[in-house]
mmCIF file of C-alpha atoms and ligand atoms in Angstrom:
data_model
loop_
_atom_site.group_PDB
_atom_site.id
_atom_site.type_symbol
_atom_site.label_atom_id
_atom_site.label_comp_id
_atom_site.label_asym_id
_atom_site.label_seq_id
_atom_site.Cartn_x
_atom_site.Cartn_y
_atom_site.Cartn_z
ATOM 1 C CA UNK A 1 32.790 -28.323 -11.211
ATOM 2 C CA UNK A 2 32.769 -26.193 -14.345
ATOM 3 C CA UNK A 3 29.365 -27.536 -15.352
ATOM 4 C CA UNK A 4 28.312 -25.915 -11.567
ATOM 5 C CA UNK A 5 29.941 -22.250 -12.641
ATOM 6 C CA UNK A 6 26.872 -21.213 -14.639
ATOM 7 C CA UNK A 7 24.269 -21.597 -12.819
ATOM 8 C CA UNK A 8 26.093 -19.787 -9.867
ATOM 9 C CA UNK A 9 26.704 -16.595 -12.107
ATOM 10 C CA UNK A 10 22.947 -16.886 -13.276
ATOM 11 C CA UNK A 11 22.559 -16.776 -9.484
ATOM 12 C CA UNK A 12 24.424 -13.374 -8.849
ATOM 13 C CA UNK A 13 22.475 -12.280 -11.923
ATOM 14 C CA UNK A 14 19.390 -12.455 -10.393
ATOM 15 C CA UNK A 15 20.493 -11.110 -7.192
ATOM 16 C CA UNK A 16 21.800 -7.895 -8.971
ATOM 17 C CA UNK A 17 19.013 -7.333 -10.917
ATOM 18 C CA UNK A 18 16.820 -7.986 -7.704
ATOM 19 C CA UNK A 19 19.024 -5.040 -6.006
ATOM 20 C CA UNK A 20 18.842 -2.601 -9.084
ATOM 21 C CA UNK A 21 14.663 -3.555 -9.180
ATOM 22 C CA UNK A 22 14.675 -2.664 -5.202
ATOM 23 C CA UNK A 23 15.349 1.110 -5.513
ATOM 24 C CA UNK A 24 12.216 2.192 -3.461
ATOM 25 C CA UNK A 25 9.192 4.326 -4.096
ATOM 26 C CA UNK A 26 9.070 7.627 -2.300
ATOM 27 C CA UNK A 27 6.175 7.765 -0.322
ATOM 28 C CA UNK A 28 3.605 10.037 0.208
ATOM 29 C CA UNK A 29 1.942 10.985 3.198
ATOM 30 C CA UNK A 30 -1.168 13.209 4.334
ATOM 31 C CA UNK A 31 -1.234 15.006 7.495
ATOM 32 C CA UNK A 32 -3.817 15.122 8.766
ATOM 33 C CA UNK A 33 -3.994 11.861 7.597
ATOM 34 C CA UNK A 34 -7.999 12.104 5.972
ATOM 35 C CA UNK A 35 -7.990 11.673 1.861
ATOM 36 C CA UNK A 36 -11.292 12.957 2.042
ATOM 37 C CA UNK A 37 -11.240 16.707 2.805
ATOM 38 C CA UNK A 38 -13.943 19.860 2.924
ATOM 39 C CA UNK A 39 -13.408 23.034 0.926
ATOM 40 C CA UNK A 40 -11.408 25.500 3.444
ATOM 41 C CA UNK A 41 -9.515 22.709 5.201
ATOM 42 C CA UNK A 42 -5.503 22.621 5.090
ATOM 43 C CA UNK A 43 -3.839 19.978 4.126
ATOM 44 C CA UNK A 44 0.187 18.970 3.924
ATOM 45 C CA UNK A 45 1.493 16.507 1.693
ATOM 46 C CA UNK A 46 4.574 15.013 3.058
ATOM 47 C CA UNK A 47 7.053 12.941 0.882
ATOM 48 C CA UNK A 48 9.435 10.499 1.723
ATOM 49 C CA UNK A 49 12.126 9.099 -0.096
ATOM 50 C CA UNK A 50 16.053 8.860 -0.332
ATOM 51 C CA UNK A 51 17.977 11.892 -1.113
ATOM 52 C CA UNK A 52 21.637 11.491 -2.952
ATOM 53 C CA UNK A 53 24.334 12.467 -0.058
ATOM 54 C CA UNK A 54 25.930 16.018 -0.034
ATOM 55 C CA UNK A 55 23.203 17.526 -2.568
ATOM 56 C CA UNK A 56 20.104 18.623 -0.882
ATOM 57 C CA UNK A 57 18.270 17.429 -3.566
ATOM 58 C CA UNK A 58 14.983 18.745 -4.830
ATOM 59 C CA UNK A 59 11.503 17.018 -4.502
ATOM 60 C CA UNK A 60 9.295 16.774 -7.615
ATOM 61 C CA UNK A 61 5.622 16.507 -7.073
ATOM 62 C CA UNK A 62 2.712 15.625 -9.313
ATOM 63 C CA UNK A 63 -1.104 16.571 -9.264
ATOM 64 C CA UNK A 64 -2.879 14.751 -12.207
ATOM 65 C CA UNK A 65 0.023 13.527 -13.930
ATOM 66 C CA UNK A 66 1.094 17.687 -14.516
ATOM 67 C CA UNK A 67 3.857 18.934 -12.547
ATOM 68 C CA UNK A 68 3.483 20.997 -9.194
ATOM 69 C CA UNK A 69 6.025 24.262 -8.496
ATOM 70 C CA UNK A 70 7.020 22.831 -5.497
ATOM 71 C CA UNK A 71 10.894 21.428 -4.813
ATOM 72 C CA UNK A 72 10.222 21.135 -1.580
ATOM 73 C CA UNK A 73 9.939 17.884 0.467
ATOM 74 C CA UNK A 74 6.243 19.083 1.490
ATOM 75 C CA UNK A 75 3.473 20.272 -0.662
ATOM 76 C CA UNK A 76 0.936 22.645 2.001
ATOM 77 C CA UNK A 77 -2.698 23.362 0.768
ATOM 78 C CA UNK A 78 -3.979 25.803 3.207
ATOM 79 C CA UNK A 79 -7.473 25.746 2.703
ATOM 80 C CA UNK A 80 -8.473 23.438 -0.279
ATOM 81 C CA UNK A 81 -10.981 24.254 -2.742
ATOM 82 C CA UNK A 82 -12.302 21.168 -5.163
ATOM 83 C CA UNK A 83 -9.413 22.270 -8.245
ATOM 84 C CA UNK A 84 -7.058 20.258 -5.367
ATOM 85 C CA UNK A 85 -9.013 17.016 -5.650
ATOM 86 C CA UNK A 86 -6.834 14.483 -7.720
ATOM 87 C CA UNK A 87 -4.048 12.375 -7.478
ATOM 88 C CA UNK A 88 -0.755 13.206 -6.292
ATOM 89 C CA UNK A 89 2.639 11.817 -6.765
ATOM 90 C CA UNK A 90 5.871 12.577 -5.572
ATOM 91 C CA UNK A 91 9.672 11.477 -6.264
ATOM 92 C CA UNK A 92 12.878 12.707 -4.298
ATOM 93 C CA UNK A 93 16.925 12.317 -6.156
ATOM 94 C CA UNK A 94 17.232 8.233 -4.975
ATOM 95 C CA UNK A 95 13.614 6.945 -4.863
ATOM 96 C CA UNK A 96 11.145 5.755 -7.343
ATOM 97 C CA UNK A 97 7.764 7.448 -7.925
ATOM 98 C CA UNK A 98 5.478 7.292 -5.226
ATOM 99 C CA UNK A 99 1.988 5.086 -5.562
ATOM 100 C CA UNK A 100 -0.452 7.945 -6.448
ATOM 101 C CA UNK A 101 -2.576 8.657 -3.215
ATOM 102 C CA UNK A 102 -5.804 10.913 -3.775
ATOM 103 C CA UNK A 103 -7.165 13.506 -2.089
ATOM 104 C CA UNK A 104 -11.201 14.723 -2.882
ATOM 105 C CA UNK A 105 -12.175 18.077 -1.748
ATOM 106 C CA UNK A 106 -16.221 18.247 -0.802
ATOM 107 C CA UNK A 107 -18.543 20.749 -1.017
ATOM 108 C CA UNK A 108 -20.800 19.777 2.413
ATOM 109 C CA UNK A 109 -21.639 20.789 5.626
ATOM 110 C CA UNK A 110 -20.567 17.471 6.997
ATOM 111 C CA UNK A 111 -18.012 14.664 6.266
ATOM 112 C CA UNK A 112 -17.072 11.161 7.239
ATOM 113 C CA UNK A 113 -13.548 10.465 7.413
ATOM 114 C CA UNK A 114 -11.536 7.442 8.292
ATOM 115 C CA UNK A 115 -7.580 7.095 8.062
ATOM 116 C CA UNK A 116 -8.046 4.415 5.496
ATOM 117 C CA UNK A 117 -11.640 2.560 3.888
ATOM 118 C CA UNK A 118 -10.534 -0.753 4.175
ATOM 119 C CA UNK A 119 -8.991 -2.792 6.571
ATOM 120 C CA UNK A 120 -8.599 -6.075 7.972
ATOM 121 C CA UNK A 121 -10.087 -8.063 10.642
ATOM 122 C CA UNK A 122 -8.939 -7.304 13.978
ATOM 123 C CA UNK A 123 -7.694 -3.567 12.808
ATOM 124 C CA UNK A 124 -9.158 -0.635 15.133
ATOM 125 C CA UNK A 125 -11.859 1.434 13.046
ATOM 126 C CA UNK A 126 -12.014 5.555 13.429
ATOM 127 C CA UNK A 127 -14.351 7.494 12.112
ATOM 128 C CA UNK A 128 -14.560 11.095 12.546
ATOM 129 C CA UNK A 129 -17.615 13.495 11.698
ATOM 130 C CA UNK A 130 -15.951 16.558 10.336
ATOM 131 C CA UNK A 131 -17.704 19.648 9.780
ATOM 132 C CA UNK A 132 -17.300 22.240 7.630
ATOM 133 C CA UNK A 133 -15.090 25.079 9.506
ATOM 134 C CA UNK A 134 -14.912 22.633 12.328
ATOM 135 C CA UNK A 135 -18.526 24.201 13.184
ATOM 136 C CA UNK A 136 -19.432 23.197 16.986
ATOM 137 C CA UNK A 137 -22.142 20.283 16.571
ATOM 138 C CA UNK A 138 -24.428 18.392 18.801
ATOM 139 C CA UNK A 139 -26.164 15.198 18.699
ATOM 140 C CA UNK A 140 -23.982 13.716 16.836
ATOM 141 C CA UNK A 141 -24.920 10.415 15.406
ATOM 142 C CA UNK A 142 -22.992 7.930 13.476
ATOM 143 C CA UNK A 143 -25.142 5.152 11.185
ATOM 144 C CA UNK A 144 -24.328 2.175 9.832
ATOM 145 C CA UNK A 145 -26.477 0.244 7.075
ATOM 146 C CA UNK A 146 -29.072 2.693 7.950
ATOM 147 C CA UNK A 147 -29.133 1.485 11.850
ATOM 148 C CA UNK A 148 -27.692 4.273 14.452
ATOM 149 C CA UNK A 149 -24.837 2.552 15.613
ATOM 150 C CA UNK A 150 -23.049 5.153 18.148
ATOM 151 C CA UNK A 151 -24.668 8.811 19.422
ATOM 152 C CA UNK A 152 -22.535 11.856 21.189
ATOM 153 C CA UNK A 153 -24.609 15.026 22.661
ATOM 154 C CA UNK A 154 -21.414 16.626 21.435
ATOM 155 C CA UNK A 155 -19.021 15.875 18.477
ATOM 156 C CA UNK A 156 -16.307 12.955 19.227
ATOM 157 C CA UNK A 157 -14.577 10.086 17.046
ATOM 158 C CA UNK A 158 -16.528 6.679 17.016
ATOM 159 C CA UNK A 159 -13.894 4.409 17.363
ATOM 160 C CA UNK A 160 -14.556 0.315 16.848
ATOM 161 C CA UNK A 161 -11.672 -1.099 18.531
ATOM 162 C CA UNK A 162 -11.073 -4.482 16.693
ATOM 163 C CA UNK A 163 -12.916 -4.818 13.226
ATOM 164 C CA UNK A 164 -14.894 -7.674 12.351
ATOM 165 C CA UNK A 165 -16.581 -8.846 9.134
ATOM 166 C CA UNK A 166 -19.753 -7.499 10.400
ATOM 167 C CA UNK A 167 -18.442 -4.126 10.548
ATOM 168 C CA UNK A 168 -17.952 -3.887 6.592
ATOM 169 C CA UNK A 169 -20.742 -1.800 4.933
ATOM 170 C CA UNK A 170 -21.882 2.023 4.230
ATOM 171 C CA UNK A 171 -21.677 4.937 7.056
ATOM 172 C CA UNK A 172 -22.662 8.022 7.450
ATOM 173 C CA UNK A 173 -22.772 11.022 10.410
ATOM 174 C CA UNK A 174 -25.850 13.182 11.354
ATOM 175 C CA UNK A 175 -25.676 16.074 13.824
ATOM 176 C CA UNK A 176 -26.922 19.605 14.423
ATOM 177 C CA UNK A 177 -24.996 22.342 13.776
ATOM 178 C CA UNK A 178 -26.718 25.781 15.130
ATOM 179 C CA UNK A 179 -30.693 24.564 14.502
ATOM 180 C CA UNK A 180 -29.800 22.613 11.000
ATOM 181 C CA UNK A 181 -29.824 19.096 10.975
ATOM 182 C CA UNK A 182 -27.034 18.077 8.521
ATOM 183 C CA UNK A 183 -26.412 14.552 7.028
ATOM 184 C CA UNK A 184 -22.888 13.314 5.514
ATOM 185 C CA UNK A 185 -22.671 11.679 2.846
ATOM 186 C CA UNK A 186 -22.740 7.751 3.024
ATOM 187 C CA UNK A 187 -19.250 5.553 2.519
ATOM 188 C CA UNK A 188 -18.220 2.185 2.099
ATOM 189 C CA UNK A 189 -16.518 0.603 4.967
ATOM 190 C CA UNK A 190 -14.549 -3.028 3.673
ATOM 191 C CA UNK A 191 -13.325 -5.263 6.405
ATOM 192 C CA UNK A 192 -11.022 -8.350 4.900
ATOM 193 C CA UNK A 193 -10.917 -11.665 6.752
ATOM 194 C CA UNK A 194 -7.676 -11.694 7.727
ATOM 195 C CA UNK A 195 -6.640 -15.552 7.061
ATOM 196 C CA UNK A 196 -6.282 -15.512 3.417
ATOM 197 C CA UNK A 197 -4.439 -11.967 3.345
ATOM 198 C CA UNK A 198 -0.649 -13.219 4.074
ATOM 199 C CA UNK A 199 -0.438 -15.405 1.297
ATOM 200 C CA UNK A 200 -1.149 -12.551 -1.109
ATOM 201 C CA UNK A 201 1.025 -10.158 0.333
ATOM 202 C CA UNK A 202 4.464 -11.855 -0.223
ATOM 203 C CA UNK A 203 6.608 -9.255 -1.810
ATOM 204 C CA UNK A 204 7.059 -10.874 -5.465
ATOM 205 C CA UNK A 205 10.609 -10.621 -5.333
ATOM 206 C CA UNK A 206 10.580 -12.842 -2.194
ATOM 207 C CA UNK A 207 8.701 -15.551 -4.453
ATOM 208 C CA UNK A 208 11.082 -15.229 -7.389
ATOM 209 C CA UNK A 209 13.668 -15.831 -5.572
ATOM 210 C CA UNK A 210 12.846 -19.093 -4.360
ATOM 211 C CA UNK A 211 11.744 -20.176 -7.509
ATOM 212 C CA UNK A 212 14.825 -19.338 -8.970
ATOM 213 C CA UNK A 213 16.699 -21.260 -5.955
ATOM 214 C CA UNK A 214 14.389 -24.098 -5.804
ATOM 215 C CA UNK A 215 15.077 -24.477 -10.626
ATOM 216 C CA UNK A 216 18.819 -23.727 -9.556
ATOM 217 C CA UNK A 217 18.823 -26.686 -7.030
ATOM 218 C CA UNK A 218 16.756 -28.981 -9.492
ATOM 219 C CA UNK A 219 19.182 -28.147 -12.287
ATOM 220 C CA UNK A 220 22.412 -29.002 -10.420
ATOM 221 C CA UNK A 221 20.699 -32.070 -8.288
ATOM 222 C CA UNK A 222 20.308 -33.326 -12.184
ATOM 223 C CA UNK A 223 23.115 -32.985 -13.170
ATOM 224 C CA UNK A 224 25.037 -34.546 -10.386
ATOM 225 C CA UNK A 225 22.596 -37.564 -10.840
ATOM 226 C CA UNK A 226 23.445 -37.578 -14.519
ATOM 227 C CA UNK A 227 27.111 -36.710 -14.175
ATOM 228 C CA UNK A 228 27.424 -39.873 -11.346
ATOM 229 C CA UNK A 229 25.632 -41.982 -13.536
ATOM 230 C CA UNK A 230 27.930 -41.544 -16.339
ATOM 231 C CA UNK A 231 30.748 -41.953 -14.683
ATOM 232 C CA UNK A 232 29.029 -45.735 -13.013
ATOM 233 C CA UNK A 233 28.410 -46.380 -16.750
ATOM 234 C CA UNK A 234 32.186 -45.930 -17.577
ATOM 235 C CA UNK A 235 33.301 -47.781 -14.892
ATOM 236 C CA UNK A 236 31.268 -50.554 -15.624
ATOM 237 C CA UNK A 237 31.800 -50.371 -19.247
ATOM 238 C CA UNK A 238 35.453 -50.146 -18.491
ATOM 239 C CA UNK A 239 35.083 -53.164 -16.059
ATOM 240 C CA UNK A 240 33.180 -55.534 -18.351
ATOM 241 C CA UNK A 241 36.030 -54.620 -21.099
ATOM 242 C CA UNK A 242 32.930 -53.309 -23.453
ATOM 243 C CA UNK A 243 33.904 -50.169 -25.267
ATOM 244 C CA UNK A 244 30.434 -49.226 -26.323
ATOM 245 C CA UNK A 245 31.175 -45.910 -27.786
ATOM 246 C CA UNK A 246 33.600 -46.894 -30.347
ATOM 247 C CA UNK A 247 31.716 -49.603 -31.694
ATOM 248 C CA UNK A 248 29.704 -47.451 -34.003
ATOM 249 C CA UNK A 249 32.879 -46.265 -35.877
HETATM 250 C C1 NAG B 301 22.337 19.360 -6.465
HETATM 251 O O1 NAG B 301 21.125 19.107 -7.152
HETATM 252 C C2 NAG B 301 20.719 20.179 -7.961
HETATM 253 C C3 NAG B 301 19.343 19.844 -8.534
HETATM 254 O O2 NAG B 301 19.179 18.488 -8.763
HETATM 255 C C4 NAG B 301 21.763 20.425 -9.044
HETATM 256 O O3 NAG B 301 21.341 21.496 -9.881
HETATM 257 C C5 NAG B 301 23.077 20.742 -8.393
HETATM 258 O O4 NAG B 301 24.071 20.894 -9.381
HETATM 259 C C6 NAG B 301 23.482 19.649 -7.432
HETATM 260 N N1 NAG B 301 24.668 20.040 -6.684
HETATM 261 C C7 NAG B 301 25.714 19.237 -6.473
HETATM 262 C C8 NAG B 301 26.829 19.782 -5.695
HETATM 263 O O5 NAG B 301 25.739 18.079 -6.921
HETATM 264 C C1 NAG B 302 -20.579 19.086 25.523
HETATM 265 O O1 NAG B 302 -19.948 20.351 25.450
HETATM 266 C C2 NAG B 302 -20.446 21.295 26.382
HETATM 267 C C3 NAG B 302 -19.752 22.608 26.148
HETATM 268 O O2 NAG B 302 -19.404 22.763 24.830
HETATM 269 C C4 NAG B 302 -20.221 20.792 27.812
HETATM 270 O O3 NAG B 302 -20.748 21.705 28.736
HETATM 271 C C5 NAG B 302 -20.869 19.428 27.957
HETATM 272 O O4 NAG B 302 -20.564 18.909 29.242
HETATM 273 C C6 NAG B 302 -20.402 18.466 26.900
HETATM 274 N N1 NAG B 302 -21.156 17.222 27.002
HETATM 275 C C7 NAG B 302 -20.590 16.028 26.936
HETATM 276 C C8 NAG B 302 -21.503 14.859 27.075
HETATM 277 O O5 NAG B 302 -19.386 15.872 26.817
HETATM 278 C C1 NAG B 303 -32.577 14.936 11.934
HETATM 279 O O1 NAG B 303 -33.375 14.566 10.836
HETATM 280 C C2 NAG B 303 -33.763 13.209 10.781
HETATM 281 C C3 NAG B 303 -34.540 12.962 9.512
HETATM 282 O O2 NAG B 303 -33.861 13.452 8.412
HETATM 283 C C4 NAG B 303 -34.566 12.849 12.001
HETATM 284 O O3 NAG B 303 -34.898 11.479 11.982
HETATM 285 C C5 NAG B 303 -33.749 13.154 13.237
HETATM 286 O O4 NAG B 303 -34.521 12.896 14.417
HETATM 287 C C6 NAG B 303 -33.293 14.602 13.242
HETATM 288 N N1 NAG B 303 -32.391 14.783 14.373
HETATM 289 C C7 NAG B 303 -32.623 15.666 15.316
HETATM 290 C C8 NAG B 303 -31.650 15.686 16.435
HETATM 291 O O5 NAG B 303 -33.575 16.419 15.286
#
C-alpha cells in the first residue's frame, strides 16, 4: 500500500496545479459587437472578469500594450477616429489578462461588418452595410466573389441562416447614398467544416488530465502485476525449499 501513496500525492499535485493554472482570463467584449468600425462611430469596450469580494476593485485596460486611464469596468469611445485602431486588453483584481481583441477604425463611406469573420458550418452569417454617419442608402447590394448575391431598395442586414462551405470567400456592399454610388471595401469570409473542429477544441487541461490518469493507472496496474508476481515467486521458492537469494552469498 505504501508503494500506492506516491502516485496518489502526484495525483493531488496535478489537480492543484490544474486549479492554480485555471484562474480565468477576463474577457473583453464590444458593443456593438463590430471590430471593424468607421471614424465618428461609438464604441464601448466591456470587460469581464472576477473581482476580489468587499473591494470594488479597479479594471486595468490596455491599448497597444500601453496602459489606458480608465479603472473602470468599461472603456467608451464616443466617436472613434483611426489613433483607436489597435488591440485592447483588459484585466479585473481575480482574472487573468484578457485575449487581445482588435478594433480598426476606417476612413470610408461604406463598411462591411460581421459579428465575427469566421465561423463554422451550420453557424448563421450577418452582414451589415454600415455607412458612414449611418447616412440613409438605397439599392443596397451585397456581393460575393464578385457575383451579387442579395439586393435591398433600402439598407437592411443580409443574413445567411446556416453557413456552408460554399459561403467562405470575399464580400463586399454597394449602395447609393444621396446620387454617389459607394463601394465597401472587400473581406474575407472563412467557413470551417464542422467535423474535424471538436477534436481540436478540447481544453488542454482536459487532455492532461487523462494522460496523467491513464500513466497513473499504467504505473500502479505494474506494479501490482510485479508486486503479485513476487510474492508467487516467494511462495514457490519457499514451497520447493529453494532459497535462491542467499545462494550468492
Ligand atoms: C481596494 O482596492 C484598491 C485598489 O486595488 C486598494 O487601493 C484598496 O486599498 C482596496 N481596499 C480594500 C478595503 O481592500
Ligand atoms: C424604403 O424606405 C422608404 C422610406 O425611407 C419607404 O417608403 C419604402 O417603403 C422602403 N422600401 C422597402 C422595400 O422597404
Ligand atoms: C454603381 O456602380 C457600378 C459600377 O461601379 C455599376 O455597375 C452599378 O450599376 C452602379 N449602381 C447603381 C445603382 O447605379
Amino acid at each position: 500500500m505504501g508503494q500506492l501513496l506516491p502516485p496518489m500525492s502526484l495525483l493531488l499535485l496535478v489537480a492543484a496545479g490544474m486549479r492554480a493554472a485555471d484562474l480565468q482570463k477576463a474577457k473583453l467584449l464590444l458593443d456593438p459587437i463590430w471590430d471593424r468600425v468607421l471614424r465618428r462611430d461609438s464604441v464601448t469596450l466591456k470587460c469581464q472578469g472576477a473581482h476580489p469580494t468587499g473591494n470594488s476593485s479597479t479594471t486595468q485596460w490596455w491599448h497597444n500594450d500601453s496602459l489606458i486611464p480608465n479603472e473602470a469596468p468599461s472603456y467608451f469611445i464616443a466617436a472613434a477616429e483611426a489613433p483607436d485602431s489597435g488591440e485592447y486588453r483588459c484585466q479585473t483584481g481575480l482574472s487573468a489578462l484578457s485575449d487581445p481583441v482588435r478594433l480598426d477604425v476606417h476612413t470610408s463611406w461604406l463598411l462591411l461588418q460581421a459579428p465575427q469573420w469566421v465561423f463554422q458550418e451550420g453557424d448563421p452569417i450577418r452582414l451589415r452595410c454600415h455607412s458612414w454617419m449611418n447616412r440613409t442608402m438605397h439599392k443596397v447590394q451585397y456581393f460575393q466573389n464578385g457575383i451579387g448575391r442579395m439586393f435591398f431598395h433600402n439598407n437592411s442586414e443580409f443574413h445567411i441562416p446556416k453557413a456552408a462551405l460554399k459561403h467562405s470567400g470575399s464580400y463586399f456592399c454597394r449602395g447609393i447614398i444621396g446620387t454617389k454610388n459607394e463601394s465597401s471595401e472587400a473581406v474575407n469570409i472563412a467557413v470551417q467544416a464542422t467535423s474535424s473542429i471538436s477534436a481540436f477544441f478540447l481544453p488542454w487541461h482536459q487532455v492532461m488530465f487523462c494522460l496523467v490518469m491513464g500513466l497513473l493507472f499504467a504505473v500502479d496496474t505494474g506494479l501490482y502485476f510485479s508486486v503479485q508476481r513476487d510474492l508467487r515467486r516467494l511462495v514457490k521458492d519457499r514451497r520447493s525449499g529453494k532459497v535462491t537469494w542467499s545462494q550468492d552469498s
